[in-house]
Short mmCIF file of C-alpha atoms in Angstrom, two decimals:
data_model
loop_
_atom_site.label_atom_id
_atom_site.label_comp_id
_atom_site.label_asym_id
_atom_site.label_seq_id
_atom_site.Cartn_x
_atom_site.Cartn_y
_atom_site.Cartn_z
CA MET A 11 0.00 0.00 0.00
CA ASN A 12 1.20 3.46 -0.97
CA PRO A 13 -0.12 5.90 1.64
CA ARG A 14 -0.40 8.63 -1.00
CA SER A 15 -2.45 6.50 -3.41
CA ILE A 16 -6.15 7.12 -3.90
CA VAL A 17 -8.24 4.12 -4.90
CA ILE A 18 -11.35 4.76 -7.01
CA LEU A 19 -13.64 1.79 -7.57
CA GLY A 20 -15.87 2.50 -10.54
CA GLY A 21 -13.20 4.87 -11.80
CA THR A 22 -14.41 3.99 -15.26
CA GLY A 23 -17.70 5.86 -14.78
CA ASP A 24 -18.14 9.57 -15.44
CA GLN A 25 -17.74 10.84 -11.91
CA GLY A 26 -15.05 8.35 -10.85
CA LEU A 27 -13.03 9.09 -13.95
CA GLY A 28 -13.41 12.80 -13.24
CA LEU A 29 -11.99 12.37 -9.75
CA ALA A 30 -9.19 10.15 -11.10
CA LEU A 31 -8.21 12.85 -13.59
CA ARG A 32 -8.21 15.55 -10.94
CA PHE A 33 -6.25 13.58 -8.34
CA ALA A 34 -3.71 12.48 -10.98
CA ARG A 35 -3.41 16.08 -12.11
CA ALA A 36 -2.64 17.03 -8.50
CA GLY A 37 0.26 14.57 -8.56
CA ARG A 38 -1.31 11.80 -6.48
CA PRO A 39 -0.98 8.15 -7.45
CA VAL A 40 -4.39 6.84 -8.53
CA VAL A 41 -5.59 3.23 -8.58
CA ILE A 42 -8.67 2.70 -10.74
CA GLY A 43 -10.81 -0.33 -9.96
CA SER A 44 -13.49 -1.93 -12.06
CA ARG A 45 -15.36 -5.21 -12.15
CA LYS A 46 -13.56 -5.91 -15.40
CA LEU A 47 -9.80 -5.55 -15.63
CA GLU A 48 -9.84 -4.37 -19.26
CA ARG A 49 -12.19 -1.50 -18.46
CA ALA A 50 -9.99 -0.40 -15.56
CA VAL A 51 -6.87 -0.52 -17.76
CA GLU A 52 -8.69 1.48 -20.43
CA ALA A 53 -9.73 4.17 -17.91
CA ALA A 54 -6.16 4.39 -16.60
CA GLU A 55 -5.00 4.91 -20.18
CA LYS A 56 -7.51 7.76 -20.59
CA VAL A 57 -6.09 9.43 -17.47
CA ARG A 58 -2.52 9.10 -18.78
CA GLU A 59 -3.57 10.67 -22.08
CA ALA A 60 -5.20 13.65 -20.37
CA VAL A 61 -2.54 14.02 -17.66
CA PRO A 62 0.92 13.27 -19.08
CA GLY A 63 3.12 11.54 -16.52
CA ALA A 64 0.16 10.51 -14.35
CA ASP A 65 0.90 7.71 -11.88
CA VAL A 66 -2.23 5.66 -12.53
CA VAL A 67 -2.98 1.96 -12.77
CA GLY A 68 -6.15 -0.02 -13.60
CA LEU A 69 -7.00 -3.17 -11.64
CA GLU A 70 -9.94 -5.35 -10.77
CA ASN A 71 -11.84 -3.94 -7.76
CA VAL A 72 -10.61 -6.58 -5.35
CA ASP A 73 -6.99 -6.03 -6.36
CA ALA A 74 -7.33 -2.24 -6.34
CA THR A 75 -8.87 -2.09 -2.87
CA PRO A 76 -5.76 -2.78 -0.72
CA ARG A 77 -3.61 -0.29 -2.63
CA GLY A 78 -4.42 2.89 -0.73
CA PRO A 79 -5.74 4.11 2.62
CA ILE A 80 -8.82 5.74 1.07
CA VAL A 81 -11.10 3.72 -1.21
CA ILE A 82 -13.70 5.79 -3.07
CA VAL A 83 -16.70 3.76 -4.20
CA SER A 84 -17.93 5.51 -7.33
CA VAL A 85 -20.33 2.99 -8.80
CA PRO A 86 -24.02 3.63 -9.51
CA PHE A 87 -26.21 3.23 -6.44
CA GLU A 88 -27.74 -0.04 -7.62
CA HIS A 89 -24.26 -1.63 -7.76
CA THR A 90 -22.97 -0.15 -4.51
CA ALA A 91 -24.01 -2.91 -2.09
CA SER A 92 -22.74 -5.72 -4.34
CA THR A 93 -19.47 -3.89 -4.96
CA VAL A 94 -18.91 -3.31 -1.26
CA LYS A 95 -19.67 -6.96 -0.48
CA SER A 96 -17.25 -8.06 -3.19
CA ILE A 97 -14.32 -6.09 -1.70
CA LYS A 98 -15.09 -6.77 1.95
CA SER A 99 -12.40 -9.43 2.34
CA ALA A 100 -9.81 -7.20 0.65
CA LEU A 101 -10.26 -4.35 3.14
CA ALA A 102 -7.97 -3.97 6.13
CA GLU A 103 -8.60 -2.29 9.47
CA GLY A 104 -7.87 1.43 9.29
CA GLN A 105 -8.90 1.89 5.67
CA ILE A 106 -11.55 4.45 4.82
CA VAL A 107 -14.33 3.81 2.33
CA VAL A 108 -15.89 6.87 0.70
CA SER A 109 -19.54 6.57 -0.31
CA MET A 110 -20.51 8.92 -3.13
CA ALA A 111 -23.50 7.17 -4.67
CA VAL A 112 -27.00 8.63 -4.52
CA PRO A 113 -30.15 6.47 -4.29
CA LEU A 114 -31.75 8.01 -7.36
CA ALA A 115 -35.08 6.50 -8.30
CA ALA A 116 -33.51 5.74 -11.68
CA ALA A 117 -32.28 2.59 -9.91
CA ILE A 118 -35.84 1.24 -9.96
CA GLY A 119 -36.73 2.52 -13.40
CA ASP A 120 -38.13 5.87 -12.20
CA GLY A 121 -36.43 9.24 -12.74
CA ALA A 122 -33.17 10.78 -11.52
CA VAL A 123 -34.91 13.80 -9.98
CA ARG A 124 -36.33 11.66 -7.18
CA THR A 125 -34.82 9.17 -4.74
CA VAL A 126 -35.79 5.88 -3.16
CA GLY A 127 -35.77 5.49 0.62
CA ILE A 128 -32.90 3.56 2.16
CA TRP A 129 -33.68 1.53 5.26
CA GLN A 130 -30.41 2.55 6.93
CA GLY A 131 -31.10 6.23 6.17
CA SER A 132 -28.68 6.80 3.29
CA CYS A 133 -26.47 5.00 0.83
CA ALA A 134 -23.48 5.87 3.03
CA GLU A 135 -25.08 4.25 6.09
CA LEU A 136 -25.98 1.22 3.98
CA VAL A 137 -22.29 0.94 3.06
CA ALA A 138 -21.33 1.32 6.72
CA ALA A 139 -23.66 -1.53 7.65
CA LEU A 140 -21.91 -3.82 5.16
CA LEU A 141 -18.33 -3.16 6.18
CA PRO A 142 -16.21 -5.01 8.73
CA PRO A 143 -15.35 -3.33 12.05
CA GLY A 144 -12.33 -1.04 11.85
CA VAL A 145 -13.16 0.20 8.36
CA GLU A 146 -14.75 3.66 8.51
CA VAL A 147 -17.19 5.12 6.01
CA VAL A 148 -17.19 8.74 4.94
CA SER A 149 -19.79 10.37 2.70
CA ALA A 150 -18.54 12.87 0.10
CA PHE A 151 -18.54 14.10 -3.52
CA GLN A 152 -22.22 13.40 -4.29
CA ASN A 153 -22.94 16.92 -5.52
CA VAL A 154 -19.92 17.41 -7.75
CA SER A 155 -20.64 17.49 -11.48
CA ALA A 156 -18.88 14.70 -13.42
CA HIS A 157 -18.67 16.96 -16.44
CA ARG A 158 -16.94 19.73 -14.55
CA LEU A 159 -14.53 17.29 -12.89
CA GLN A 160 -13.51 15.98 -16.29
CA HIS A 161 -13.05 19.44 -17.78
CA LEU A 162 -9.53 19.94 -16.40
CA ALA A 163 -9.09 23.43 -17.83
CA GLU A 164 -11.65 24.89 -15.42
CA SER A 165 -12.13 24.91 -11.66
CA VAL A 166 -15.20 23.13 -10.33
CA ASP A 167 -16.94 25.79 -8.16
CA CYS A 168 -18.61 23.43 -5.70
CA ASP A 169 -18.59 22.67 -1.99
CA VAL A 170 -18.20 19.05 -0.92
CA VAL A 171 -20.13 18.17 2.23
CA VAL A 172 -18.06 15.52 4.02
CA SER A 173 -19.77 13.45 6.73
CA GLY A 174 -18.51 10.66 8.96
CA GLY A 175 -16.42 9.97 12.04
CA SER A 176 -14.28 12.97 12.89
CA GLU A 177 -10.81 11.55 12.09
CA PRO A 178 -11.61 9.87 8.75
CA ARG A 179 -13.77 12.84 7.83
CA LYS A 180 -10.78 15.17 8.18
CA LEU A 181 -8.67 12.91 5.94
CA VAL A 182 -11.31 12.92 3.20
CA MET A 183 -11.80 16.68 3.57
CA GLY A 184 -8.08 16.92 2.79
CA LEU A 185 -8.66 15.34 -0.63
CA CYS A 186 -10.93 18.19 -1.70
CA SER A 187 -8.11 20.71 -1.71
CA LEU A 188 -6.44 18.66 -4.48
CA VAL A 189 -9.14 19.82 -6.92
CA PRO A 190 -9.22 23.51 -7.89
CA GLY A 191 -12.55 25.04 -6.91
CA LEU A 192 -13.68 22.30 -4.57
CA ARG A 193 -14.05 23.28 -0.92
CA ALA A 194 -14.57 20.72 1.81
CA VAL A 195 -17.38 21.52 4.24
CA ASP A 196 -17.55 19.70 7.56
CA GLY A 197 -20.83 17.80 7.25
CA GLY A 198 -20.79 16.28 10.73
CA PRO A 199 -21.89 12.70 11.44
CA LEU A 200 -22.47 10.09 8.74
CA SER A 201 -26.24 10.28 9.22
CA ASN A 202 -26.19 13.68 7.48
CA ALA A 203 -25.36 11.84 4.26
CA ARG A 204 -29.10 11.34 3.80
CA ILE A 205 -29.53 15.08 3.28
CA VAL A 206 -26.53 15.47 1.00
CA GLU A 207 -27.62 12.52 -1.14
CA GLN A 208 -31.15 13.94 -1.57
CA LEU A 209 -29.66 17.25 -2.66
CA THR A 210 -28.23 15.60 -5.77
CA ALA A 211 -31.74 14.76 -6.99
CA LEU A 212 -32.75 18.41 -6.53
CA MET A 213 -29.65 19.56 -8.45
CA ILE A 214 -30.38 17.13 -11.31
CA GLY A 215 -33.82 18.74 -11.49
CA LEU A 216 -32.17 22.18 -11.63
CA ASN A 217 -29.90 20.97 -14.45
CA VAL A 218 -33.02 19.99 -16.39
CA ARG A 219 -35.14 23.08 -15.66
CA TYR A 220 -32.28 25.52 -16.33
CA LYS A 221 -30.73 23.45 -19.17
CA VAL A 222 -27.32 23.34 -17.45
CA ARG A 223 -25.59 20.57 -19.36
CA GLU A 224 -22.36 20.98 -17.40
CA GLY A 225 -24.16 20.52 -14.09
CA THR A 226 -24.90 22.87 -11.22
CA GLY A 227 -22.90 23.00 -8.01
CA ILE A 228 -23.55 24.15 -4.48
CA ARG A 229 -21.92 26.69 -2.18
CA PHE A 230 -22.65 27.48 1.44
CA THR A 231 -22.42 31.17 2.24
CA GLY A 232 -21.45 32.74 5.53
CA LEU A 233 -18.81 30.15 6.50
CA PRO A 234 -15.63 31.58 8.00
CA GLU A 235 -12.58 31.84 5.73
CA ARG A 236 -10.06 29.17 6.53
CA MET B 22 -57.81 42.54 -0.31
CA ASN B 23 -54.92 44.66 -1.53
CA PRO B 24 -53.20 42.73 -4.36
CA ARG B 25 -49.82 44.20 -3.36
CA SER B 26 -50.12 43.16 0.30
CA ILE B 27 -48.11 40.28 1.68
CA VAL B 28 -49.61 38.41 4.61
CA ILE B 29 -47.21 36.80 7.09
CA LEU B 30 -48.78 34.54 9.71
CA GLY B 31 -46.34 34.12 12.56
CA GLY B 32 -44.83 37.44 11.59
CA THR B 33 -43.98 37.86 15.25
CA GLY B 34 -41.31 35.10 15.09
CA ASP B 35 -37.71 35.67 14.08
CA GLN B 36 -37.95 34.61 10.46
CA GLY B 37 -41.44 36.00 9.83
CA LEU B 38 -40.48 39.34 11.33
CA GLY B 39 -37.35 39.32 9.17
CA LEU B 40 -39.44 38.86 6.02
CA ALA B 41 -41.91 41.53 7.19
CA LEU B 42 -39.05 44.00 7.64
CA ARG B 43 -37.62 43.24 4.22
CA PHE B 44 -40.93 43.40 2.35
CA ALA B 45 -41.90 46.63 4.12
CA ARG B 46 -38.50 48.07 3.29
CA ALA B 47 -39.19 47.22 -0.37
CA GLY B 48 -42.35 49.33 -0.17
CA ARG B 49 -44.89 46.52 -0.05
CA PRO B 50 -47.86 46.61 2.34
CA VAL B 51 -47.39 43.92 4.98
CA VAL B 52 -50.07 42.25 7.11
CA ILE B 53 -48.69 40.48 10.17
CA GLY B 54 -50.82 37.74 11.66
CA SER B 55 -50.53 36.11 15.06
CA ARG B 56 -52.69 33.95 17.30
CA LYS B 57 -52.82 36.91 19.65
CA LEU B 58 -53.79 40.33 18.38
CA GLU B 59 -51.52 42.20 20.79
CA ARG B 60 -48.45 40.28 19.63
CA ALA B 61 -49.27 41.06 15.98
CA VAL B 62 -49.74 44.74 16.77
CA GLU B 63 -46.45 44.77 18.66
CA ALA B 64 -44.59 43.18 15.72
CA ALA B 65 -46.13 45.69 13.32
CA GLU B 66 -44.88 48.46 15.59
CA LYS B 67 -41.35 46.97 15.45
CA VAL B 68 -41.48 47.05 11.66
CA ARG B 69 -42.61 50.69 11.65
CA GLU B 70 -39.74 51.59 14.00
CA ALA B 71 -37.15 49.93 11.76
CA VAL B 72 -38.70 51.05 8.48
CA PRO B 73 -40.13 54.57 8.80
CA GLY B 74 -43.29 54.98 6.74
CA ALA B 75 -43.86 51.23 6.47
CA ASP B 76 -47.40 50.22 5.51
CA VAL B 77 -47.85 47.45 8.06
CA VAL B 78 -50.70 46.24 10.21
CA GLY B 79 -50.98 43.54 12.88
CA LEU B 80 -54.10 41.33 13.06
CA GLU B 81 -55.23 37.97 14.36
CA ASN B 82 -54.35 35.19 11.89
CA VAL B 83 -57.91 34.67 10.74
CA ASP B 84 -58.37 38.39 10.06
CA ALA B 85 -54.96 38.74 8.39
CA THR B 86 -55.47 35.80 6.02
CA PRO B 87 -57.93 37.39 3.53
CA ARG B 88 -55.89 40.59 3.21
CA GLY B 89 -53.48 39.57 0.44
CA PRO B 90 -53.09 37.08 -2.40
CA ILE B 91 -50.03 35.42 -0.83
CA VAL B 92 -50.18 34.13 2.75
CA ILE B 93 -46.82 33.11 4.21
CA VAL B 94 -47.11 30.66 7.10
CA SER B 95 -44.09 31.36 9.26
CA VAL B 96 -44.90 29.52 12.46
CA PRO B 97 -42.78 26.76 14.00
CA PHE B 98 -43.38 23.36 12.42
CA GLU B 99 -45.28 22.01 15.42
CA HIS B 100 -47.86 24.81 15.09
CA THR B 101 -48.16 24.67 11.31
CA ALA B 102 -51.01 22.18 10.97
CA SER B 103 -53.12 23.81 13.67
CA THR B 104 -52.50 27.27 12.21
CA VAL B 105 -53.47 26.14 8.72
CA LYS B 106 -56.63 24.48 10.03
CA SER B 107 -57.54 27.64 11.93
CA ILE B 108 -57.38 29.84 8.80
CA LYS B 109 -58.95 27.37 6.39
CA SER B 110 -62.35 29.05 6.38
CA ALA B 111 -60.77 32.47 5.85
CA LEU B 112 -58.99 31.42 2.64
CA ALA B 113 -60.50 32.09 -0.77
CA GLU B 114 -59.95 30.28 -4.06
CA GLY B 115 -56.92 31.66 -5.88
CA GLN B 116 -54.92 32.53 -2.77
CA ILE B 117 -51.44 31.08 -2.37
CA VAL B 118 -50.16 29.71 0.93
CA VAL B 119 -46.38 29.65 1.37
CA SER B 120 -44.98 26.91 3.59
CA MET B 121 -41.62 27.78 5.13
CA ALA B 122 -41.53 25.59 8.24
CA VAL B 123 -39.06 22.74 8.63
CA PRO B 124 -39.90 19.52 10.52
CA LEU B 125 -36.92 19.83 12.86
CA ALA B 126 -36.72 17.11 15.48
CA ALA B 127 -36.79 19.92 18.05
CA ALA B 128 -40.57 19.63 17.64
CA ILE B 129 -40.44 16.32 19.54
CA GLY B 130 -37.84 17.38 22.06
CA ASP B 131 -34.84 16.20 20.02
CA GLY B 132 -32.34 18.49 18.28
CA ALA B 133 -32.59 21.02 15.45
CA VAL B 134 -29.87 19.31 13.40
CA ARG B 135 -32.19 16.42 12.59
CA THR B 136 -35.72 16.14 11.24
CA VAL B 137 -38.77 14.00 11.80
CA GLY B 138 -40.42 12.21 8.90
CA ILE B 139 -43.65 13.62 7.55
CA TRP B 140 -46.20 11.16 6.21
CA GLN B 141 -47.05 13.39 3.25
CA GLY B 142 -43.35 13.80 2.42
CA SER B 143 -42.74 17.32 3.68
CA CYS B 144 -44.25 20.08 5.75
CA ALA B 145 -45.31 21.81 2.53
CA GLU B 146 -47.18 18.71 1.33
CA LEU B 147 -48.79 18.38 4.76
CA VAL B 148 -50.03 21.95 4.39
CA ALA B 149 -51.30 21.16 0.88
CA ALA B 150 -53.25 18.20 2.25
CA LEU B 151 -55.02 20.46 4.76
CA LEU B 152 -56.09 23.22 2.38
CA PRO B 153 -59.33 23.55 0.43
CA PRO B 154 -59.29 23.06 -3.37
CA GLY B 155 -58.33 26.16 -5.30
CA VAL B 156 -55.77 27.28 -2.73
CA GLU B 157 -52.25 26.45 -3.91
CA VAL B 158 -49.25 25.75 -1.72
CA VAL B 159 -45.74 26.91 -2.51
CA SER B 160 -42.62 25.96 -0.56
CA ALA B 161 -40.00 28.69 -0.02
CA PHE B 162 -37.72 30.59 2.39
CA GLN B 163 -36.73 27.60 4.59
CA ASN B 164 -32.99 28.19 4.21
CA VAL B 165 -32.89 31.93 4.77
CA SER B 166 -31.30 33.05 8.02
CA ALA B 167 -33.68 34.97 10.29
CA HIS B 168 -30.75 36.96 11.64
CA ARG B 169 -29.62 38.08 8.21
CA LEU B 170 -33.17 38.97 7.18
CA GLN B 171 -33.51 41.22 10.22
CA HIS B 172 -30.17 42.92 9.64
CA LEU B 173 -31.49 45.42 7.10
CA ALA B 174 -28.11 47.07 6.48
CA GLU B 175 -26.75 43.98 4.71
CA SER B 176 -27.84 41.83 1.80
CA VAL B 177 -28.74 38.23 2.58
CA ASP B 178 -26.55 36.18 0.16
CA CYS B 179 -28.84 33.16 -0.16
CA ASP B 180 -30.77 31.32 -2.85
CA VAL B 181 -34.42 30.53 -2.17
CA VAL B 182 -35.57 27.25 -3.68
CA VAL B 183 -39.23 27.74 -4.61
CA SER B 184 -41.34 24.64 -5.28
CA GLY B 185 -44.98 24.21 -6.22
CA GLY B 186 -47.39 24.48 -9.15
CA SER B 187 -45.84 26.47 -11.96
CA GLU B 188 -48.04 29.59 -11.84
CA PRO B 189 -48.07 30.17 -8.06
CA ARG B 190 -44.39 29.23 -7.95
CA LYS B 191 -43.58 32.09 -10.34
CA LEU B 192 -45.51 34.55 -8.18
CA VAL B 193 -43.62 33.53 -5.03
CA MET B 194 -40.31 33.61 -6.92
CA GLY B 195 -41.16 37.23 -7.67
CA LEU B 196 -41.17 38.03 -3.95
CA CYS B 197 -37.51 37.07 -3.62
CA SER B 198 -36.33 39.96 -5.75
CA LEU B 199 -37.76 42.34 -3.11
CA VAL B 200 -34.95 41.33 -0.74
CA PRO B 201 -31.38 42.37 -1.62
CA GLY B 202 -29.20 39.28 -2.00
CA LEU B 203 -31.99 36.73 -2.25
CA ARG B 204 -32.24 34.88 -5.55
CA ALA B 205 -35.22 32.71 -6.42
CA VAL B 206 -34.33 29.29 -7.81
CA ASP B 207 -37.00 27.28 -9.62
CA GLY B 208 -37.37 24.25 -7.37
CA GLY B 209 -39.90 22.40 -9.50
CA PRO B 210 -42.85 20.48 -8.05
CA LEU B 211 -43.97 20.77 -4.44
CA SER B 212 -42.61 17.32 -3.61
CA ASN B 213 -39.09 18.75 -3.80
CA ALA B 214 -39.88 20.64 -0.60
CA ARG B 215 -38.81 17.52 1.29
CA ILE B 216 -35.22 18.06 0.13
CA VAL B 217 -35.19 21.78 0.79
CA GLU B 218 -36.63 21.31 4.28
CA GLN B 219 -33.97 18.71 5.18
CA LEU B 220 -31.27 21.07 4.02
CA THR B 221 -32.15 23.47 6.83
CA ALA B 222 -31.19 20.85 9.41
CA LEU B 223 -27.82 20.40 7.70
CA MET B 224 -27.28 24.16 7.67
CA ILE B 225 -28.15 24.45 11.37
CA GLY B 226 -25.44 21.83 11.95
CA LEU B 227 -23.02 23.93 9.91
CA ASN B 228 -23.92 27.00 11.99
CA VAL B 229 -22.99 25.01 15.10
CA ARG B 230 -19.79 23.39 13.80
CA TYR B 231 -18.48 26.62 12.24
CA LYS B 232 -19.86 28.91 14.97
CA VAL B 233 -21.77 31.07 12.46
CA ARG B 234 -24.14 32.96 14.72
CA GLU B 235 -25.62 34.93 11.82
CA GLY B 236 -26.50 31.74 9.95
CA THR B 237 -25.18 30.18 6.76
CA GLY B 238 -26.88 30.43 3.40
CA ILE B 239 -26.84 28.42 0.20
CA ARG B 240 -26.03 29.22 -3.43
CA PHE B 241 -26.33 27.05 -6.49
CA THR B 242 -23.47 27.53 -8.92
CA GLY B 243 -23.58 27.13 -12.69
CA LEU B 244 -27.12 28.50 -13.15
CA PRO B 245 -27.54 30.84 -16.15
CA GLU B 246 -27.62 34.55 -15.42
CA ARG B 247 -31.11 35.91 -15.65
#
């Protein structure tokens, strides 16, 4: 394990790839995981094309998982539980899993401007319920536009509400400063993920009503300057 | 009924009084309602002190209700249903009721950084279920800091997500431009109120964690300029 590496499972999808590009651009080693090795390798190649000299590798999820202290799960909501179960045995005590999926009703064939209820309260708490003791879950990145992440020439202009236990939360907040325009906001306990996840559905509705193809973002006003 | 008047039930509370001050400052006639006449009269007097020449009157809720086309219900969540029931007979077809309460768990003796679930989906939809046909409900103003509303010297720096039927929603969006710094955001159907209401609990948590006594606000980024 390289302590500077950032693991992104589902790094082949729009938002995961966007984060991979940004973290690679910031000089961090990136490990892209996918269910299929060839798709992970392909995504890693895309990152190297966009970010010359990027330290990035593509692996199957279970092989990617042990490679860094923070494992971002960036798969669609409907694949989140199965993905987390599939990597459970590869996780070690002390690792942090980042939940960024949103329970959009698209998962059950309804629209993306609504959500389905999660018994545990949120996707992040569902992930927490599936993980072994000693592995902490942090909720983050749900409201960041995939399009804007991938468009490396511009900053992202979005706050990231980070929720979870106080120590792992701080570590994940630290990742946000790697991406120009992202600001980490201390979102308190993991249970607040339910609010942050819902917000994505509202923002998808805004994207539709205002025809914002690049995706809206969110900012909290009145917070003290750091 | 004066078509320019804005009725604020619970205009004696922090947030209702803040809106009354701002609307009066913008030159609109304001009708403050309260369960008790003397409290309404007192609040109206406060507005006149802060805004010389303000056209403001204080009345009992049931007498205030018919006085303007838009009736803002600004009472704590736990008094919302009873207030709406008490004014039902005073409402006429075509009036718009604005729901701005948030089902904070403080209503059941728990904290203000969490919410209770509402059977209908949100406080706004609860209000809609209680009203006679022909009276439309719009959700708005939940995320605007009472403190910043009352501080007339400064602009508020907050977006207001307005949800409801498309015609009444546009009318309520129009109110936002009366307050410097507020921007109306088209929040789509009334069911989205459930997301906007939850957001308030998250923002109250931010106020606590970041020690923002004046209250945080929210902005959506990436929306087209109007």
